[in-house]
XYZ file of C-alpha atoms in Angstrom:
716
model
C -19.509 -44.487 29.547
C -21.891 -45.257 26.664
C -20.143 -44.386 23.259
C -16.701 -45.701 22.689
C -14.889 -43.307 20.232
C -11.976 -44.472 17.878
C -9.759 -42.370 15.667
C -8.846 -44.497 13.095
C -10.152 -45.980 9.907
C -12.983 -48.924 9.919
C -13.002 -50.168 6.597
C -9.890 -52.554 5.695
C -7.393 -51.048 2.705
C -8.917 -53.867 0.317
C -12.116 -51.952 0.303
C -10.303 -49.018 -1.476
C -7.754 -50.837 -3.840
C -5.211 -48.604 -3.106
C -7.088 -45.465 -3.872
C -5.627 -42.466 -1.845
C -7.456 -39.411 -0.744
C -5.791 -37.645 -3.588
C -6.948 -39.910 -6.451
C -10.816 -38.211 -5.978
C -12.169 -34.612 -5.525
C -14.873 -36.060 -3.381
C -12.520 -37.298 -0.787
C -11.026 -33.734 -0.212
C -12.760 -33.027 3.087
C -11.685 -29.501 3.068
C -14.232 -28.803 0.097
C -17.749 -28.142 1.436
C -20.281 -30.703 1.368
C -22.407 -30.049 -1.371
C -19.204 -29.301 -3.456
C -17.973 -32.950 -2.410
C -21.185 -34.345 -3.437
C -21.418 -32.573 -7.042
C -17.813 -33.676 -7.658
C -18.707 -37.050 -6.895
C -21.678 -37.033 -9.186
C -19.707 -35.982 -12.123
C -17.501 -39.122 -11.362
C -20.578 -41.732 -11.260
C -21.500 -43.690 -14.572
C -25.377 -43.904 -15.518
C -25.159 -47.478 -14.019
C -23.811 -46.250 -10.870
C -26.211 -43.817 -10.570
C -29.016 -46.366 -11.555
C -27.552 -48.816 -8.825
C -27.481 -46.002 -6.208
C -31.368 -46.027 -6.440
C -31.244 -48.983 -4.097
C -30.514 -48.959 -0.323
C -26.707 -49.565 -0.756
C -24.444 -46.450 -0.632
C -21.834 -48.302 -1.939
C -19.605 -47.172 -5.340
C -17.020 -50.059 -5.083
C -14.871 -48.527 -8.295
C -14.640 -45.329 -6.370
C -13.464 -46.945 -3.229
C -17.173 -45.875 -1.297
C -17.847 -48.904 0.603
C -21.115 -51.162 0.583
C -23.528 -49.246 3.253
C -27.194 -50.893 3.648
C -30.367 -50.305 6.097
C -30.910 -52.027 9.098
C -33.858 -51.519 11.472
C -33.597 -50.140 14.660
C -36.666 -49.280 16.599
C -35.875 -50.529 20.378
C -32.392 -51.971 19.279
C -30.227 -52.757 16.502
C -32.078 -55.599 14.552
C -29.367 -57.715 12.676
C -30.940 -61.113 13.549
C -34.420 -62.145 14.922
C -38.128 -63.137 13.884
C -38.251 -61.119 10.882
C -34.943 -61.858 9.655
C -34.001 -64.936 6.902
C -30.522 -65.128 8.216
C -30.269 -67.860 10.318
C -27.342 -66.321 12.422
C -27.552 -65.328 16.102
C -26.230 -62.044 15.953
C -26.918 -60.657 19.376
C -27.748 -57.009 20.140
C -29.159 -55.356 23.235
C -33.132 -55.491 22.909
C -34.816 -52.557 24.585
C -38.695 -52.257 25.478
C -41.094 -51.522 22.199
C -41.031 -47.858 20.892
C -44.697 -47.469 22.534
C -43.006 -48.636 26.024
C -39.950 -46.007 25.591
C -42.689 -43.134 24.595
C -44.397 -44.150 27.976
C -41.314 -43.056 29.842
C -41.624 -39.344 29.045
C -37.809 -39.349 29.138
C -36.221 -38.207 26.230
C -33.051 -38.027 27.806
C -33.357 -41.553 28.252
C -34.228 -42.417 24.768
C -31.263 -40.398 23.433
C -28.993 -42.843 25.396
C -30.746 -45.851 24.505
C -30.277 -44.417 20.695
C -26.703 -43.792 21.347
C -25.976 -47.102 22.363
C -28.005 -48.636 19.393
C -25.519 -46.694 17.166
C -22.447 -47.600 18.890
C -23.736 -51.709 18.264
C -24.212 -50.745 14.465
C -20.272 -49.593 14.174
C -19.333 -52.475 16.258
C -21.017 -54.769 13.648
C -19.950 -52.800 10.661
C -16.254 -53.204 12.013
C -15.913 -56.856 12.697
C -17.987 -57.773 9.459
C -18.097 -54.876 7.237
C -18.679 -57.090 4.100
C -21.976 -57.793 4.967
C -23.073 -55.939 8.288
C -21.801 -52.375 7.265
C -25.509 -51.364 8.006
C -25.439 -47.583 9.277
C -28.819 -46.190 7.910
C -31.116 -46.622 10.574
C -34.758 -47.259 10.192
C -35.564 -45.472 12.864
C -37.288 -43.777 14.679
C -40.905 -44.389 14.048
C -42.361 -40.628 13.747
C -46.035 -41.657 12.941
C -48.898 -40.774 15.314
C -50.802 -43.654 17.159
C -54.268 -41.307 16.553
C -56.216 -44.713 16.939
C -55.503 -47.816 19.412
C -56.644 -50.375 16.550
C -53.554 -49.500 14.625
C -51.682 -52.895 14.170
C -48.568 -50.928 14.515
C -49.023 -48.958 17.420
C -46.457 -50.830 19.118
C -43.620 -49.046 16.985
C -44.997 -45.425 17.416
C -44.290 -43.047 20.574
C -47.926 -41.950 20.879
C -50.873 -39.839 19.733
C -49.845 -36.752 20.802
C -47.666 -34.623 18.324
C -45.530 -32.797 20.661
C -44.543 -35.550 22.726
C -43.980 -37.558 19.879
C -41.768 -35.050 18.125
C -39.558 -34.584 21.334
C -38.904 -38.113 21.568
C -38.436 -38.406 17.617
C -35.592 -35.702 18.073
C -34.087 -37.505 21.226
C -34.033 -40.671 19.064
C -32.234 -39.076 16.151
C -29.810 -37.159 17.954
C -28.816 -40.134 19.994
C -28.446 -42.446 16.565
C -26.628 -39.657 14.766
C -24.387 -38.569 17.598
C -22.869 -35.039 18.814
C -19.990 -34.676 16.317
C -20.138 -31.264 14.156
C -19.007 -33.208 10.859
C -19.752 -36.699 11.185
C -22.850 -39.201 12.230
C -22.417 -42.324 14.139
C -25.671 -43.546 12.193
C -28.008 -42.142 9.836
C -31.543 -41.730 11.263
C -34.198 -42.792 8.565
C -37.661 -41.775 9.975
C -40.898 -43.735 9.190
C -43.319 -43.639 7.433
C -44.148 -40.416 5.877
C -46.927 -39.799 6.194
C -50.426 -40.586 8.024
C -50.100 -44.303 8.018
C -51.784 -45.600 10.570
C -54.311 -48.287 9.286
C -52.782 -51.587 8.123
C -55.932 -53.470 6.389
C -55.566 -51.809 2.830
C -52.755 -49.675 3.617
C -51.252 -50.515 0.114
C -54.333 -48.825 -1.455
C -56.152 -46.720 1.076
C -56.112 -42.842 0.894
C -55.297 -40.864 4.289
C -57.705 -37.849 3.853
C -57.341 -34.373 5.805
C -56.862 -30.867 5.174
C -53.315 -28.878 5.310
C -53.638 -27.400 8.799
C -53.898 -31.355 10.065
C -50.930 -31.981 7.853
C -48.704 -29.210 9.656
C -50.230 -29.152 13.167
C -50.588 -33.149 13.357
C -49.470 -35.634 10.972
C -46.099 -33.811 9.557
C -45.318 -32.497 12.908
C -42.627 -35.053 14.094
C -41.473 -35.421 10.938
C -41.079 -31.690 10.596
C -38.988 -31.420 13.757
C -37.017 -34.444 13.291
C -35.343 -32.615 10.221
C -35.513 -29.175 11.555
C -34.578 -29.741 15.031
C -33.213 -33.389 15.413
C -31.221 -33.076 11.961
C -32.528 -36.089 10.411
C -31.938 -36.262 6.610
C -33.638 -39.227 5.911
C -37.040 -40.519 5.762
C -39.248 -43.738 4.176
C -42.569 -42.837 2.225
C -45.553 -44.605 3.355
C -47.537 -46.961 1.321
C -50.784 -44.970 1.766
C -52.024 -41.897 -0.009
C -52.914 -38.666 1.202
C -55.710 -36.904 -0.700
C -55.389 -39.451 -3.483
C -51.737 -39.118 -4.501
C -49.580 -42.411 -3.154
C -46.880 -40.985 -0.841
C -43.885 -42.539 -2.746
C -44.200 -40.130 -5.398
C -46.277 -37.314 -3.421
C -45.178 -33.702 -4.711
C -45.040 -32.863 -1.014
C -42.010 -34.656 -0.626
C -39.832 -32.184 -2.723
C -41.615 -29.093 -2.357
C -42.092 -29.436 1.720
C -39.919 -31.556 3.026
C -36.751 -30.702 0.508
C -37.592 -27.030 -0.297
C -39.116 -25.945 3.146
C -37.822 -28.110 5.730
C -34.232 -28.558 4.221
C -34.340 -32.483 3.791
C -31.306 -32.704 1.453
C -30.828 -36.369 2.209
C -32.649 -39.928 1.662
C -36.226 -40.288 0.719
C -36.887 -44.026 0.064
C -39.816 -46.022 -0.866
C -41.486 -48.643 1.499
C -40.954 -51.951 0.535
C -42.522 -53.131 -2.657
C -44.160 -49.524 -2.877
C -43.208 -49.625 -6.863
C -45.505 -52.707 -7.462
C -48.068 -51.155 -5.311
C -48.490 -47.869 -7.487
C -49.405 -50.474 -10.328
C -51.245 -53.531 -8.565
C -53.193 -51.559 -5.651
C -53.176 -47.896 -6.121
C -53.832 -48.386 -9.849
C -51.915 -45.088 -10.488
C -50.203 -46.209 -13.957
C -50.431 -49.270 -16.100
C -46.405 -49.817 -16.451
C -43.789 -50.141 -13.667
C -41.805 -47.709 -15.935
C -44.228 -45.299 -15.570
C -44.540 -45.692 -11.645
C -40.714 -45.923 -11.509
C -40.472 -42.553 -13.264
C -42.546 -40.835 -10.706
C -41.239 -41.987 -7.809
C -37.510 -40.722 -9.143
C -39.328 -37.420 -10.176
C -40.653 -36.933 -6.499
C -36.650 -36.916 -5.508
C -37.374 -40.407 -3.494
C -33.968 -41.926 -4.534
C -34.181 -45.282 -2.933
C -36.305 -48.077 -3.812
C -37.106 -50.814 -1.376
C -38.342 -53.163 -4.714
C -36.868 -54.452 -7.649
C -36.575 -51.382 -10.129
C -33.505 -51.376 -12.438
C -35.500 -52.634 -15.420
C -37.970 -50.343 -15.065
C -35.872 -47.341 -14.568
C -33.998 -48.511 -17.777
C -36.990 -48.586 -19.494
C -38.115 -45.294 -18.460
C -34.736 -43.730 -19.718
C -35.000 -45.410 -22.766
C -38.639 -44.452 -23.510
C -37.605 -40.580 -22.641
C -40.170 -40.249 -19.350
C -37.041 -40.149 -17.198
C -33.749 -38.261 -17.351
C -30.326 -38.726 -15.928
C -30.924 -35.342 -14.345
C -33.940 -36.624 -12.566
C -31.734 -39.555 -11.268
C -29.043 -37.112 -10.210
C -31.566 -34.960 -8.345
C -33.221 -38.239 -6.667
C -29.603 -39.631 -5.550
C -28.165 -36.477 -4.268
C -29.166 -37.144 -0.935
C -27.968 -40.572 -0.710
C -24.585 -39.496 -1.332
C -25.148 -36.738 1.222
C -25.786 -39.159 3.688
C -22.962 -41.237 2.723
C -20.706 -38.204 3.228
C -21.971 -37.671 6.532
C -21.397 -41.298 7.470
C -17.743 -40.809 6.385
C -17.793 -43.242 3.449
C -16.651 -40.707 0.768
C -13.328 -40.124 2.798
C -11.188 -42.512 1.279
C -8.420 -43.322 3.864
C -8.844 -40.210 5.714
C -8.707 -41.011 9.567
C -10.449 -37.996 10.872
C -13.964 -39.646 11.702
C -14.285 -40.404 15.078
C -16.828 -43.228 14.930
C -14.221 -45.401 12.661
C -13.155 -48.432 14.823
C -9.340 -49.864 14.082
C -10.097 -52.529 16.592
C -13.263 -54.423 18.124
C -13.410 -53.351 22.211
C -12.520 -56.234 24.495
C -16.055 -56.279 25.339
C -18.930 -56.358 22.556
C -21.173 -53.571 23.407
C -24.322 -55.838 24.013
C -22.259 -57.575 26.864
C -20.987 -54.720 28.879
C -22.650 -53.964 32.322
C -24.020 -50.706 30.895
C -25.863 -52.231 28.082
C -27.846 -54.570 31.098
C -28.193 -51.647 33.358
C -29.413 -49.330 30.635
C -32.340 -52.198 29.625
C -33.151 -52.434 32.857
C -33.858 -48.728 33.601
C -35.460 -48.429 30.379
C -38.284 -51.150 31.401
C -38.591 -49.526 34.884
C -39.053 -46.174 33.889
C -41.354 -47.490 31.072
C -43.681 -49.372 33.583
C -47.130 -47.288 33.873
C -48.961 -47.699 37.330
C -52.708 -47.537 36.217
C -54.456 -48.364 39.243
C -53.194 -48.928 43.227
C -56.261 -48.857 45.617
C -56.140 -49.860 48.997
C -57.073 -53.570 50.063
C -59.719 -54.190 52.859
C -59.212 -50.763 54.126
C -55.820 -50.728 54.396
C -52.857 -49.878 52.458
C -52.362 -49.931 48.611
C -51.121 -53.644 47.539
C -48.077 -52.298 45.947
C -45.304 -51.991 46.397
C -44.935 -55.572 47.806
C -43.684 -55.878 51.013
C -41.417 -58.639 51.395
C -41.661 -59.192 55.232
C -45.354 -59.943 54.694
C -45.208 -62.244 51.788
C -44.888 -66.071 52.116
C -46.144 -67.095 48.548
C -46.435 -65.313 45.359
C -48.461 -66.947 42.310
C -47.520 -66.012 39.019
C -49.635 -66.757 35.928
C -50.113 -66.016 32.634
C -48.703 -66.305 29.067
C -46.211 -63.839 29.470
C -45.119 -64.689 32.779
C -42.049 -66.713 31.599
C -41.829 -65.508 28.073
C -40.605 -62.608 26.467
C -41.758 -62.269 22.936
C -40.117 -60.312 20.161
C -41.856 -58.468 17.540
C -41.384 -58.571 13.933
C -38.447 -55.545 13.933
C -36.851 -57.055 17.109
C -33.324 -57.877 17.203
C -31.927 -61.036 19.263
C -31.273 -60.375 22.766
C -27.829 -62.118 24.074
C -30.049 -62.928 26.935
C -33.498 -62.806 28.406
C -35.153 -62.052 32.143
C -38.539 -63.055 32.140
C -40.627 -61.770 34.913
C -40.893 -64.878 36.412
C -36.880 -65.079 36.524
C -36.855 -61.602 37.874
C -39.460 -62.003 40.691
C -37.719 -65.243 41.791
C -34.269 -63.532 41.646
C -35.769 -60.600 43.240
C -36.903 -62.689 46.769
C -33.618 -64.848 46.644
C -32.618 -65.177 50.342
C -35.926 -64.339 51.834
C -38.073 -67.746 51.969
C -40.745 -66.426 49.909
C -41.782 -69.122 47.380
C -42.884 -68.109 43.909
C -45.391 -70.372 42.118
C -46.254 -70.323 38.462
C -48.882 -71.407 36.049
C -49.178 -70.449 32.436
C -52.953 -70.591 32.267
C -55.955 -71.595 34.109
C -56.603 -75.163 32.406
C -57.640 -77.690 35.023
C -57.603 -75.197 37.300
C -53.767 -75.103 37.666
C -53.677 -71.078 38.211
C -56.735 -71.006 40.557
C -55.193 -73.609 42.947
C -51.991 -71.795 43.270
C -53.525 -68.402 43.360
C -55.762 -69.706 46.177
C -52.416 -70.411 48.397
C -50.834 -67.337 47.568
C -50.570 -64.256 49.606
C -50.628 -62.185 46.225
C -51.399 -63.159 42.560
C -49.571 -61.326 39.476
C -51.531 -62.100 36.336
C -48.980 -61.287 33.330
C -51.307 -61.151 30.228
C -51.611 -59.026 27.182
C -51.217 -59.344 23.121
C -48.764 -61.293 20.956
C -46.935 -59.250 18.291
C -46.798 -62.428 15.959
C -43.020 -61.672 15.150
C -42.344 -65.164 14.783
C -45.022 -65.713 12.019
C -43.720 -64.724 8.343
C -47.147 -65.050 7.301
C -48.041 -61.051 7.282
C -51.800 -61.881 8.072
C -51.342 -64.240 11.001
C -53.120 -62.833 13.553
C -56.215 -65.008 14.883
C -56.846 -63.192 18.074
C -59.208 -59.971 17.182
C -57.798 -57.894 19.856
C -54.303 -58.662 18.377
C -52.790 -56.537 15.918
C -49.292 -56.487 13.946
C -47.979 -55.114 10.733
C -50.690 -55.763 8.100
C -53.108 -56.502 10.212
C -55.543 -54.017 12.665
C -57.339 -55.260 15.979
C -60.685 -55.379 15.565
C -61.336 -55.455 19.153
C -60.217 -53.804 22.519
C -61.354 -56.352 24.694
C -58.696 -58.567 26.726
C -59.057 -62.372 26.089
C -57.883 -63.328 29.465
C -59.955 -61.318 31.488
C -62.257 -64.190 32.445
C -59.334 -66.032 33.949
C -58.352 -62.704 35.881
C -62.024 -63.049 37.291
C -61.632 -66.555 38.545
C -58.226 -65.812 40.002
C -59.510 -62.759 41.754
C -62.489 -64.797 43.263
C -60.227 -66.898 45.253
C -57.764 -64.125 46.131
C -58.560 -60.696 45.903
C -55.258 -59.325 46.405
C -54.405 -60.261 42.430
C -52.287 -57.702 40.627
C -52.880 -57.237 36.631
C -49.470 -56.854 34.867
C -50.494 -55.902 31.344
C -47.941 -56.870 29.331
C -49.059 -55.624 25.947
C -48.407 -53.377 22.732
C -51.687 -51.550 23.074
C -54.111 -50.276 25.238
C -57.291 -52.314 26.248
C -60.685 -51.566 27.392
C -59.993 -53.561 30.938
C -63.245 -52.068 32.644
C -64.052 -55.069 34.719
C -60.207 -55.259 35.578
C -60.234 -51.404 36.681
C -63.316 -51.868 38.507
C -62.467 -55.019 40.698
C -58.904 -55.233 40.828
C -56.871 -53.395 43.336
C -53.622 -52.670 41.089
C -52.695 -52.563 37.399
C -49.639 -51.917 35.425
C -48.649 -51.735 31.995
C -45.460 -52.486 30.187
C -44.578 -53.556 26.597
C -42.903 -56.477 24.968
C -39.559 -57.213 23.919
C -36.875 -56.099 26.285
C -34.139 -58.455 27.560
C -34.114 -57.129 30.947
C -38.007 -57.410 31.300
C -38.212 -59.044 34.573
C -35.680 -57.414 36.685
C -37.269 -54.075 35.395
C -40.899 -55.158 36.586
C -39.378 -56.597 39.898
C -37.962 -53.114 40.568
C -41.108 -51.771 40.513
C -43.366 -54.086 41.922
C -40.866 -54.484 45.202
C -40.542 -50.666 45.400
C -36.851 -50.356 44.315
C -38.254 -48.281 41.657
C -40.922 -45.769 42.218
C -43.107 -46.134 38.801
C -43.618 -42.985 37.113
C -44.317 -44.048 33.332
C -47.376 -42.257 31.834
C -49.973 -43.549 28.993
C -49.009 -42.043 25.695
C -52.621 -43.017 24.142
C -56.077 -42.333 25.390
C -57.363 -45.316 26.807
C -60.873 -45.705 26.034
C -63.751 -47.542 27.713
C -65.444 -48.738 24.718
C -64.275 -49.448 21.203
C -67.710 -47.497 20.223
C -66.060 -44.367 21.946
C -63.944 -44.102 18.855
C -64.603 -42.755 15.358
C -64.276 -44.941 12.189
C -60.651 -46.188 11.946
C -60.356 -44.231 8.384
C -61.619 -41.066 9.376
C -58.361 -38.870 9.487
C -60.084 -35.933 10.630
C -58.872 -36.288 14.306
C -61.378 -33.301 15.114
C -63.966 -36.125 14.551
C -63.059 -37.485 17.872
C -59.471 -39.047 17.877
C -57.093 -38.420 20.667
C -57.030 -36.830 24.015
C -57.557 -33.579 22.070
C -60.831 -34.272 20.614
C -62.536 -37.649 21.974
C -65.322 -35.943 24.405
C -65.972 -39.504 26.308
C -64.786 -40.107 29.750
C -61.437 -42.389 29.327
C -60.530 -45.354 31.127
C -57.232 -43.667 31.512
C -56.528 -40.348 29.821
C -53.741 -39.148 28.001
C -50.455 -38.587 30.170
C -51.824 -40.484 33.091
C -49.920 -42.590 35.439
C -49.812 -43.129 39.520
C -46.871 -43.368 41.706
C -46.350 -44.695 45.322
C -46.023 -41.217 46.791
C -47.973 -37.891 46.337
C -47.185 -34.568 44.655
C -48.816 -31.290 44.909
C -48.250 -28.216 42.942
C -48.165 -24.655 43.478
C -46.606 -21.152 43.249
C -47.691 -20.582 39.348
C -46.515 -17.757 37.503
C -45.992 -16.952 33.841
C -44.706 -14.089 31.954
C -43.740 -13.361 28.431
C -39.760 -12.828 27.699
C -37.616 -12.128 24.901
C -40.260 -13.776 22.469
C -40.819 -16.735 25.095
C -43.653 -17.926 27.111
C -42.246 -18.640 30.316
C -44.053 -20.436 33.106
C -42.900 -21.355 36.772
C -44.282 -23.660 39.354
C -43.243 -25.738 42.176
C -44.018 -29.486 42.793
C -43.510 -31.068 46.278
C -43.191 -34.752 47.050
C -45.982 -35.198 50.116
C -45.304 -38.506 50.413
C -42.901 -40.969 52.575
C -41.323 -42.375 49.323
C -38.717 -40.674 46.956
C -40.415 -40.696 43.385
C -40.536 -38.969 39.967
C -43.396 -36.935 38.480
C -44.117 -36.102 34.847
C -45.355 -32.504 34.940
C -46.996 -31.610 31.711
C -48.027 -28.103 30.586
C -51.450 -28.158 28.224
C -52.339 -24.643 26.271
C -55.428 -23.467 24.533
C -54.912 -20.192 22.446
C -57.874 -17.423 22.472
C -60.003 -19.512 24.307
C -60.554 -22.444 22.351
C -61.836 -25.848 23.862
C -59.200 -27.923 22.687
C -55.742 -27.961 25.070
C -52.716 -29.326 23.381
C -49.498 -30.647 25.140
C -46.802 -28.093 24.864
C -44.207 -28.960 27.318
C -43.235 -31.827 29.961
C -40.726 -32.648 32.593
C -40.090 -35.857 34.441
C -38.029 -35.017 37.383
C -37.265 -36.893 40.514
C -38.153 -35.336 43.816
C -37.170 -36.856 47.409
C -40.051 -37.447 49.945
C -40.662 -34.044 51.659
C -38.874 -32.295 49.250
C -40.103 -29.232 46.627
C -38.682 -28.890 43.216
C -39.103 -25.697 41.003
C -39.970 -26.141 37.298
C -39.718 -23.798 34.592
C -40.817 -24.169 31.011
C -39.329 -21.800 28.581
C -41.279 -22.148 25.257
C -40.976 -19.854 21.972
C -44.316 -17.724 20.971
C -43.079 -18.967 17.428
C -43.699 -22.318 18.437
C -46.797 -22.056 20.372
C -49.509 -21.645 17.866
C -51.358 -23.807 15.494
C -50.082 -23.467 11.688
C -50.884 -20.215 9.902
C -51.231 -20.726 6.162
C -50.919 -17.112 5.434
C -47.707 -16.319 7.565
C -46.489 -19.831 7.106
C -45.415 -20.501 10.343
C -46.694 -21.415 14.043
C -46.189 -18.156 15.803
C -49.079 -16.865 18.334
C -50.204 -13.718 17.176
C -49.570 -10.536 19.089
C -52.447 -9.786 21.377
C -53.349 -13.591 21.551
C -54.774 -14.729 25.194
C -53.006 -17.856 26.140
C -54.826 -20.019 28.533
C -52.503 -22.505 30.642
C -53.354 -25.688 32.573
C -50.348 -27.296 34.727
C -50.569 -30.984 36.169
C -50.071 -34.712 36.341
C -52.112 -35.827 32.839
C -54.083 -34.211 30.511
C -57.217 -34.996 32.577
C -55.618 -34.162 36.026
C -54.489 -30.431 36.007
C -53.726 -28.674 38.815
C -52.832 -25.079 37.946
C -54.260 -22.656 35.847
C -53.241 -19.179 34.291
C -54.307 -16.811 31.467
C -51.753 -14.424 29.846
C -51.894 -12.002 26.897
C -48.987 -12.057 24.170
C -47.526 -8.766 23.460
């Protein structure tokens, strides 16, 4: 069980000051949602309406409790590196969003999100006055089109389809399955095309409407229309010269076309940046009016004086505010905040569970599973003509040398919470070999040849190195290593700083494994050419050590896959500010041979594909094929289908599935894809439908660069 449902009221009677459900029409749950919202708007004073332009959904006079936003990218973030509070407020911490993307497992992502939502409800119950935070700033639906982007760690990857599937899974997990109520509200970030940090407060991301529909906006579109999200945050940057906080497309496309009748909020300080950075207006009142008129209904900024000045001068009206805050109230309704003393909301708690959700066995096992499923095996070659180095055989090892800055150190990023405990990689390896007589030695680095000495003694060396997320530094621009990045700072290099240390260790022990602990891809050409085994895992997860040990010793067969193209050289990338991805960004358009392609990852077993067939049925493209596990170990494969329409050179991911297959067994895979979703955006028809008579070219396989089966079919 991962969601505890209780059927009585969350908030103490003191919040409602004796108000009963009959006192206000908006509390009548038999009315239609829109009628309830309109009824509430009629009861609000102008001061209350202005107050609702903040991130607080509460209206105390009417018995609507305070409720704020909270970060939730890979765990509930109530305390941690980026928080002012000195309180220790533990929550379950999972791998970074980039690592969750590398699982290629939307069902897992949904289970994780559901657990995060349960913790949010738990804290809202035990401390409702301060920690009723049910609007979750997650998922990040931005696309990681360039590995130099400083916030790559927050994204699921570079592909719009993969990111949309993970986005939808995260939203459904956060919001729950109830037909009327949400457990939490999923607020996507950052609409739109926010993938440069340097100059993000003033730059413009320029591209045409086709890329808007097919690439940058696609995960947000699916998040609203398929996931059911009714909230998102506008990005700092402009699109084609108009700042996103006030862009007309917020209303004309996301509200009127997609149906987002919920929250649109600015990013932090965006109102001031309209004047100081974008220089769109000369006064804050003008900026505030433009934001509200765009139907952006929440400011993450000081705004009240500016809104009142705009009202007084006539450039903003009360009707404009009504239009902007309607969505806030709709979200409050879905969270059950408008119900008064009604007890129908299944997510309200009458009492705290006996065991806090972050301390359950389920939370620990879920975090461990997430780590193991996120690990990407990038290389695993035979050593000395024998078997591959991984998985490690405990019967053949007496000493393991564990080296590097992240061997005994789990680093939390800016949007992490505070885990109740941490299992480092060193901890996990020691635990995995308990009772075997295997000695685990450790050195954080190679000063005074410490690492080289233990490497020379060991049977195998595991080097744990990568980037530092700098979540503990409140200086936004503190990021001294060029290949590191964080919010506000893009990467200026793709080189791995510790590769010289790796070379030294490999020189004394060829059985050297690189465990890259990082938020980004690296151009690790020397390591790829010389080391026998390389794995990738991201930061932050409280069960990092146990999950990694599960993979290293073969208790879990790795099946993580890359979600970005890992280029060989920074010169293989176009300029970072070129937002026209057709000029060489992503696996779809970069013609250089990658170090590791999109969708790539190895296993401890082998898989064979066959029996491909395709047909058009009831408006769907149906593709069948089989996958056989031809190796000696049980494992999981991630089957991927790429599609090109009418013979174009660009193949795009259109379906995938991660599935377990026992050694010697074969599984049939069927992908059913609506023809209405398979094409590029057609502006004339205003849809994604494939036209009748189109020729569809299919590739099925293990990555974007390793397709095993091909077919062509013509639509009716």
